CSV table of C-alpha atoms in Angstrom, one decimal:
chain,number,residue,atom,x,y,z
A,1,UNK,CA,3.5,7.0,18.8
A,2,UNK,CA,6.0,4.5,20.6
A,3,UNK,CA,7.1,3.9,17.2
A,4,UNK,CA,8.8,7.6,16.9
A,5,UNK,CA,12.2,6.3,18.5
A,6,UNK,CA,12.6,3.8,17.0
A,7,UNK,CA,12.6,4.9,13.1
A,8,UNK,CA,14.7,7.9,15.0
A,9,UNK,CA,17.3,5.2,16.0
A,10,UNK,CA,16.9,2.7,12.8
A,11,UNK,CA,18.4,6.7,11.1
A,12,UNK,CA,21.7,7.1,12.9
A,13,UNK,CA,22.3,2.9,13.1
A,14,UNK,CA,22.4,2.6,9.6
A,15,UNK,CA,23.1,4.2,6.1
A,16,UNK,CA,21.0,2.8,4.5
A,17,UNK,CA,17.5,4.0,7.1
A,18,UNK,CA,15.7,7.8,6.5
A,19,UNK,CA,13.8,9.2,9.4
A,20,UNK,CA,9.6,9.0,8.5
A,21,UNK,CA,7.3,11.0,8.9
A,22,UNK,CA,4.4,8.1,10.8
A,23,UNK,CA,1.8,9.9,9.6
A,24,UNK,CA,2.4,10.7,6.0
A,25,UNK,CA,3.9,6.7,5.5
A,26,UNK,CA,0.5,5.0,7.8
A,27,UNK,CA,-1.9,3.0,6.6
A,28,UNK,CA,-4.8,1.2,8.3
A,29,UNK,CA,-4.9,-2.0,7.1
A,30,UNK,CA,-8.1,-3.0,10.7
A,31,UNK,CA,-8.6,-0.8,14.2
A,32,UNK,CA,-5.8,-2.2,15.7
A,33,UNK,CA,-3.7,-3.0,12.5
A,34,UNK,CA,-1.4,-0.7,10.8
A,35,UNK,CA,1.4,-0.8,8.1
A,36,UNK,CA,4.1,1.9,7.9
A,37,UNK,CA,6.6,1.9,5.4
A,38,UNK,CA,10.3,3.3,6.3
A,39,UNK,CA,12.4,4.5,3.6
A,40,UNK,CA,16.1,3.4,3.4
A,41,UNK,CA,18.0,5.8,1.7
A,42,UNK,CA,21.5,5.9,-0.4
A,43,UNK,CA,20.0,5.2,-3.6
A,44,UNK,CA,19.0,8.0,-6.2
A,45,UNK,CA,18.8,9.0,-9.5
A,46,UNK,CA,16.4,6.1,-10.3
A,47,UNK,CA,16.4,5.3,-14.0
A,48,UNK,CA,13.6,1.9,-15.1
A,49,UNK,CA,14.8,-0.6,-17.4
A,50,UNK,CA,14.5,-3.6,-19.3
A,51,UNK,CA,15.0,-6.3,-16.7
A,52,UNK,CA,17.4,-9.1,-17.9
A,53,UNK,CA,15.6,-11.9,-16.7
A,54,UNK,CA,13.6,-12.9,-13.5
A,55,UNK,CA,16.3,-14.3,-11.2
A,56,UNK,CA,15.4,-15.9,-8.1
A,57,UNK,CA,17.3,-16.6,-4.9
A,58,UNK,CA,17.5,-18.3,-1.6
A,59,UNK,CA,18.5,-15.9,1.4
A,60,UNK,CA,22.0,-17.3,1.1
A,61,UNK,CA,22.8,-16.7,-2.4
A,62,UNK,CA,21.7,-19.8,-4.1
A,63,UNK,CA,20.0,-19.5,-7.6
A,64,UNK,CA,16.4,-20.6,-8.1
A,65,UNK,CA,15.4,-22.1,-11.2
A,66,UNK,CA,11.5,-21.3,-10.7
A,67,UNK,CA,9.5,-18.5,-8.2
A,68,UNK,CA,7.5,-20.0,-6.0
A,69,UNK,CA,5.4,-17.2,-7.1
A,70,UNK,CA,4.7,-15.5,-10.6
A,71,UNK,CA,5.9,-12.0,-10.2
A,72,UNK,CA,2.8,-9.6,-11.2
A,73,UNK,CA,1.6,-6.3,-12.2
A,74,UNK,CA,2.0,-4.9,-9.4
A,75,UNK,CA,5.6,-5.9,-8.8
A,76,UNK,CA,9.6,-5.0,-9.5
A,77,UNK,CA,12.9,-6.5,-9.8
A,78,UNK,CA,15.8,-3.5,-9.2
A,79,UNK,CA,19.0,-3.8,-9.8
A,80,UNK,CA,21.8,-1.4,-7.8
A,81,UNK,CA,23.0,-0.9,-11.9
A,82,UNK,CA,19.4,1.5,-12.3
A,83,UNK,CA,20.6,4.1,-10.0
A,84,UNK,CA,23.1,6.5,-10.5
A,85,UNK,CA,24.7,6.5,-7.3
A,86,UNK,CA,24.5,4.3,-4.0
A,87,UNK,CA,25.9,4.1,-0.5
A,88,UNK,CA,28.5,1.3,-0.6
A,89,UNK,CA,26.1,-1.7,1.7
A,90,UNK,CA,23.6,-1.6,-1.5
A,91,UNK,CA,26.8,-3.4,-2.8
A,92,UNK,CA,28.0,-5.8,0.0
A,93,UNK,CA,26.4,-8.7,-0.4
A,94,UNK,CA,23.3,-9.1,3.0
A,95,UNK,CA,21.6,-7.0,0.9
A,96,UNK,CA,23.3,-7.3,-3.2
A,97,UNK,CA,23.2,-10.7,-5.0
A,98,UNK,CA,25.2,-10.1,-8.6
A,99,UNK,CA,23.2,-6.7,-9.1
A,100,UNK,CA,20.6,-8.0,-7.5
A,101,UNK,CA,19.3,-5.9,-4.6
A,102,UNK,CA,17.0,-9.1,-2.9
A,103,UNK,CA,14.1,-8.4,-1.2
A,104,UNK,CA,14.6,-11.6,1.5
A,105,UNK,CA,18.4,-10.2,2.3
A,106,UNK,CA,17.0,-6.4,3.4
A,107,UNK,CA,13.8,-7.8,5.3
A,108,UNK,CA,16.7,-9.9,7.4
A,109,UNK,CA,18.8,-7.1,7.8
A,110,UNK,CA,15.8,-4.6,8.3
A,111,UNK,CA,14.5,-6.6,10.5
A,112,UNK,CA,17.8,-7.1,12.7
A,113,UNK,CA,18.1,-2.8,13.1
A,114,UNK,CA,14.2,-3.0,14.6
A,115,UNK,CA,15.0,-5.6,17.5
A,116,UNK,CA,18.2,-3.9,18.5
A,117,UNK,CA,16.8,-0.3,18.3
A,118,UNK,CA,13.9,-1.4,20.2
A,119,UNK,CA,16.8,-2.9,23.2
A,120,UNK,CA,18.8,0.4,22.7
A,121,UNK,CA,15.2,2.8,22.8
A,122,UNK,CA,14.5,1.1,26.3
A,123,UNK,CA,10.7,0.0,24.6
A,124,UNK,CA,11.3,-3.9,25.3
A,125,UNK,CA,8.5,-3.3,27.5
A,126,UNK,CA,5.9,-1.9,25.1
A,127,UNK,CA,7.4,-3.0,21.7
A,128,UNK,CA,7.7,-6.5,20.1
A,129,UNK,CA,8.8,-7.8,17.7
A,130,UNK,CA,5.8,-10.5,16.5
A,131,UNK,CA,7.1,-14.7,14.8
A,132,UNK,CA,6.0,-14.8,11.0
A,133,UNK,CA,6.0,-17.2,9.0
A,134,UNK,CA,6.5,-15.5,6.5
A,135,UNK,CA,9.3,-12.1,5.8
A,136,UNK,CA,7.6,-9.7,7.2
A,137,UNK,CA,8.2,-7.1,10.3
A,138,UNK,CA,5.5,-6.9,12.6
A,139,UNK,CA,6.5,-5.5,16.0
A,140,UNK,CA,2.9,-5.4,18.9
A,141,UNK,CA,2.7,-1.8,20.9
A,142,UNK,CA,1.4,-1.1,24.4
A,143,UNK,CA,-0.6,1.9,24.2
A,144,UNK,CA,-2.3,3.0,26.5
A,145,UNK,CA,-5.9,1.5,25.7
A,146,UNK,CA,-5.0,-1.2,23.9
A,147,UNK,CA,-2.1,-3.5,21.8
A,148,UNK,CA,-2.5,-2.2,18.2
A,149,UNK,CA,0.1,-4.3,16.1
A,150,UNK,CA,2.4,-2.8,12.9
A,151,UNK,CA,3.9,-4.1,9.7
A,152,UNK,CA,6.8,-2.1,8.9
A,153,UNK,CA,7.4,-2.1,5.2
A,154,UNK,CA,11.6,-1.1,4.2
A,155,UNK,CA,10.5,1.2,1.6
A,156,UNK,CA,12.8,2.8,-1.5
A,157,UNK,CA,11.3,5.7,-2.7
A,158,UNK,CA,11.9,6.7,-6.3
A,159,UNK,CA,10.8,10.2,-6.5
A,160,UNK,CA,10.6,12.5,-9.3
A,161,UNK,CA,10.2,10.1,-11.8
A,162,UNK,CA,7.0,7.8,-12.9
A,163,UNK,CA,6.3,3.5,-13.6
A,164,UNK,CA,5.6,3.1,-17.2
A,165,UNK,CA,3.3,0.4,-15.6
A,166,UNK,CA,1.5,2.7,-14.2
A,167,UNK,CA,-0.8,3.8,-17.5
A,168,UNK,CA,-2.8,6.6,-15.9
A,169,UNK,CA,-4.5,9.2,-16.1
A,170,UNK,CA,-6.6,7.3,-18.2
A,171,UNK,CA,-7.5,9.7,-21.3
A,172,UNK,CA,-11.0,11.7,-21.6
A,173,UNK,CA,-10.7,11.1,-17.5
A,174,UNK,CA,-12.2,14.7,-16.5
A,175,UNK,CA,-11.0,13.4,-12.4
A,176,UNK,CA,-8.9,14.7,-10.8
A,177,UNK,CA,-8.0,18.2,-12.5
A,178,UNK,CA,-4.4,17.8,-14.5
A,179,UNK,CA,-2.8,20.0,-12.1
A,180,UNK,CA,-3.1,17.4,-9.7
A,181,UNK,CA,-2.4,14.8,-11.8
A,182,UNK,CA,1.3,16.2,-12.8
A,183,UNK,CA,1.3,17.0,-8.7
A,184,UNK,CA,0.7,13.5,-8.7
A,185,UNK,CA,3.3,12.6,-11.0
A,186,UNK,CA,5.9,14.5,-9.7
A,187,UNK,CA,5.7,12.9,-6.3
A,188,UNK,CA,7.0,9.2,-7.9
A,189,UNK,CA,6.6,5.7,-6.3
A,190,UNK,CA,8.0,3.8,-3.9
A,191,UNK,CA,9.2,0.1,-3.7
A,192,UNK,CA,8.0,-1.8,-0.9
A,193,UNK,CA,10.2,-5.1,0.3
A,194,UNK,CA,6.4,-7.2,1.1
A,195,UNK,CA,8.4,-10.6,-0.4
A,196,UNK,CA,11.5,-12.2,-0.6
A,197,UNK,CA,11.6,-12.1,-4.1
A,198,UNK,CA,9.8,-9.2,-5.8
A,199,UNK,CA,10.0,-6.0,-5.2
A,200,UNK,CA,5.7,-4.1,-4.8
A,201,UNK,CA,5.3,-0.9,-6.9
A,202,UNK,CA,3.7,1.3,-4.2
A,203,UNK,CA,1.6,4.6,-4.9
A,204,UNK,CA,1.5,5.7,-1.1
A,205,UNK,CA,1.9,9.2,-2.0
A,206,UNK,CA,0.2,9.7,-4.9
A,207,UNK,CA,-3.1,8.0,-2.9
A,208,UNK,CA,-2.5,10.8,-0.3
A,209,UNK,CA,-3.0,14.0,-2.3
A,210,UNK,CA,-6.0,12.4,-3.7
A,211,UNK,CA,-7.2,12.2,0.2
A,212,UNK,CA,-6.0,15.4,0.8
A,213,UNK,CA,-8.2,17.4,-2.3
A,214,UNK,CA,-11.0,15.0,-1.8
A,215,UNK,CA,-13.3,17.8,-1.2
A,216,UNK,CA,-12.1,21.3,-2.2
A,217,UNK,CA,-15.5,22.0,-4.2
A,218,UNK,CA,-17.4,21.7,-1.0
A,219,UNK,CA,-18.1,17.6,-1.5
A,220,UNK,CA,-19.1,14.8,0.5
A,221,UNK,CA,-16.7,12.4,-0.8
A,222,UNK,CA,-14.8,13.0,2.2
A,223,UNK,CA,-17.8,11.9,4.6
A,224,UNK,CA,-18.5,9.3,2.8
A,225,UNK,CA,-15.6,7.8,2.9
A,226,UNK,CA,-15.5,8.0,6.4
A,227,UNK,CA,-18.9,6.9,7.0
A,228,UNK,CA,-18.2,3.3,4.7
A,229,UNK,CA,-15.0,2.9,6.7
A,230,UNK,CA,-17.2,3.0,10.5
A,231,UNK,CA,-20.2,0.4,8.5
A,232,UNK,CA,-17.3,-1.7,7.9
A,233,UNK,CA,-15.9,-2.1,10.3
A,234,UNK,CA,-18.5,-2.5,12.5
A,235,UNK,CA,-21.2,-4.6,10.5
A,236,UNK,CA,-19.7,-5.5,7.5
A,237,UNK,CA,-16.7,-6.7,7.9
A,238,UNK,CA,-15.5,-6.5,10.9
A,239,UNK,CA,-12.6,-8.1,13.3
A,240,UNK,CA,-8.7,-8.0,12.7
A,241,UNK,CA,-8.5,-10.0,10.1
A,242,UNK,CA,-10.7,-8.6,7.7
A,243,UNK,CA,-11.1,-9.7,4.5
A,244,UNK,CA,-11.6,-6.0,3.0
A,245,UNK,CA,-9.3,-3.4,4.0
A,246,UNK,CA,-9.3,0.7,4.2
A,247,UNK,CA,-7.0,0.2,1.5
A,248,UNK,CA,-10.1,-1.7,-1.0
A,249,UNK,CA,-12.5,0.8,-0.3
A,250,UNK,CA,-10.2,3.8,-0.5
A,251,UNK,CA,-9.9,2.6,-4.1
A,252,UNK,CA,-13.8,1.7,-4.4
A,253,UNK,CA,-13.5,5.5,-3.4
A,254,UNK,CA,-11.0,6.5,-6.4
A,255,UNK,CA,-12.8,4.9,-9.2
A,256,UNK,CA,-16.1,6.4,-8.0
A,257,UNK,CA,-15.1,10.0,-8.1
A,258,UNK,CA,-13.4,9.1,-11.4
A,259,UNK,CA,-16.6,7.6,-13.2
A,260,UNK,CA,-18.4,10.5,-10.9
A,261,UNK,CA,-16.1,13.7,-11.5
A,262,UNK,CA,-19.2,16.4,-11.8
A,263,UNK,CA,-19.5,18.4,-8.3
A,264,UNK,CA,-23.2,18.1,-8.2
A,265,UNK,CA,-22.5,14.1,-8.4
A,266,UNK,CA,-21.3,14.7,-4.6
A,267,UNK,CA,-23.8,17.3,-2.8
A,268,UNK,CA,-26.1,14.5,-1.7
A,269,UNK,CA,-24.5,12.0,0.9
A,270,UNK,CA,-27.0,9.2,0.5
A,271,UNK,CA,-27.2,9.6,-3.2
A,272,UNK,CA,-23.1,9.8,-3.3
A,273,UNK,CA,-22.9,6.7,-0.7
A,274,UNK,CA,-24.9,4.6,-1.9
A,275,UNK,CA,-23.5,4.7,-5.0
A,276,UNK,CA,-19.9,3.9,-3.0
A,277,UNK,CA,-21.5,1.2,-1.7
A,278,UNK,CA,-22.9,-0.4,-5.2
A,279,UNK,CA,-19.8,0.0,-6.1
A,280,UNK,CA,-18.0,-1.9,-3.7
A,281,UNK,CA,-21.0,-4.6,-3.3
A,282,UNK,CA,-20.5,-4.9,-6.8
A,283,UNK,CA,-16.3,-5.9,-6.8
A,284,UNK,CA,-16.8,-7.9,-3.5
A,285,UNK,CA,-19.6,-10.2,-5.3
A,286,UNK,CA,-17.5,-10.4,-8.9
A,287,UNK,CA,-14.0,-10.7,-6.3
A,288,UNK,CA,-12.6,-8.1,-8.3
A,289,UNK,CA,-11.2,-5.2,-8.0
A,290,UNK,CA,-9.0,-3.3,-10.1
A,291,UNK,CA,-6.4,-1.2,-8.8
A,292,UNK,CA,-6.7,2.0,-10.0
A,293,UNK,CA,-3.0,2.3,-11.3
A,294,UNK,CA,-2.5,-1.3,-12.3
A,295,UNK,CA,-5.2,-1.6,-14.8
A,296,UNK,CA,-4.7,-5.6,-14.6
A,297,UNK,CA,-3.4,-6.5,-10.9
A,298,UNK,CA,-6.9,-7.8,-8.8
A,299,UNK,CA,-6.7,-6.8,-5.7
A,300,UNK,CA,-8.4,-9.4,-4.3
A,301,UNK,CA,-6.8,-12.2,-6.1
A,302,UNK,CA,-6.0,-13.6,-3.0
A,303,UNK,CA,-8.4,-12.8,0.0
A,304,UNK,CA,-10.6,-15.8,0.6
A,305,UNK,CA,-13.9,-16.6,-1.6
A,306,UNK,CA,-16.3,-17.8,1.0
A,307,UNK,CA,-15.1,-14.5,3.1
A,308,UNK,CA,-15.8,-12.1,0.1
A,309,UNK,CA,-19.0,-13.8,-0.4
A,310,UNK,CA,-19.5,-12.8,3.9
A,311,UNK,CA,-19.5,-9.5,3.3
A,312,UNK,CA,-21.3,-9.3,-1.0
A,313,UNK,CA,-24.2,-11.0,1.5
A,314,UNK,CA,-23.7,-8.1,4.1
A,315,UNK,CA,-23.8,-5.3,2.0
A,316,UNK,CA,-27.0,-6.6,-0.3
A,317,UNK,CA,-29.1,-6.7,3.0
A,318,UNK,CA,-27.6,-3.0,3.7
A,319,UNK,CA,-28.4,-1.9,0.0
A,320,UNK,CA,-32.3,-3.0,0.6
A,321,UNK,CA,-33.6,-1.2,2.9
A,322,UNK,CA,-30.0,1.7,3.6
A,323,UNK,CA,-32.7,4.1,5.5
A,324,UNK,CA,-31.5,3.0,8.9
A,325,UNK,CA,-27.9,4.1,8.2
A,326,UNK,CA,-28.4,7.3,6.5
A,327,UNK,CA,-31.1,9.3,9.3
């Protein structure tokens, strides 16, 4: 809650940053690690178009011949011309190079705004900007109980538009309902500045809606998720830098809900919970967890394989004798 004044100051201090509801835009990475997206404003009327070619720049604007890392399905380039309306700030060279909105430059401006906001809100004793070897903006927040680490991510919101890359829902799937699918796709998606070169597709609003109405039929899906997350934090994958995060567990839950859409599949907690753990074990063992909305994206692609194997072995031990957890 100490972060609320920071965001309010950002909203008043820059025409590019809007106010936000922290509860809706936060994501738990670990017990003391959070990710919060900060909506940027001044870009409306988005239209998807074929990018002429991928372009890369240094922070100072010099063109690079190639990228450090090739773009993936989750990545997207962004041009100011893709928006029918844009504030003048988006055309200035501190964020724009030859019409391209460069994430690295956006992150530099954003970091400066965060630092100024902490000072102007008299929060220097409670909020500290952490050093980072990447462009990620991380702050440490002192609470009454402990220190938590928060990653602040600038986000361009794209409402009422669904990306062509996200070929969802899949054919002949009964979960979620058609009404929920229409609602989710009408909310659009976000583009996050989380790297120097690429904007990252984000479906946090869609995921929020899926989680919100998970047990409308009286099932035990949310209970399964809560217990699985607690087991991950206490037994399978403890620590502040877990190789498996709550987001990975949420993705496993979505895939399992899609495979088992019937109400009766979620009436018996022990059976439903074991299905989830078995799915998680399979993904961790194979080092492969497919993004729920983008079929060609492996969420475990860059995870440490030794850490994944250790988690897989702990999951296997649990599956051999799961009774103690389900009593």
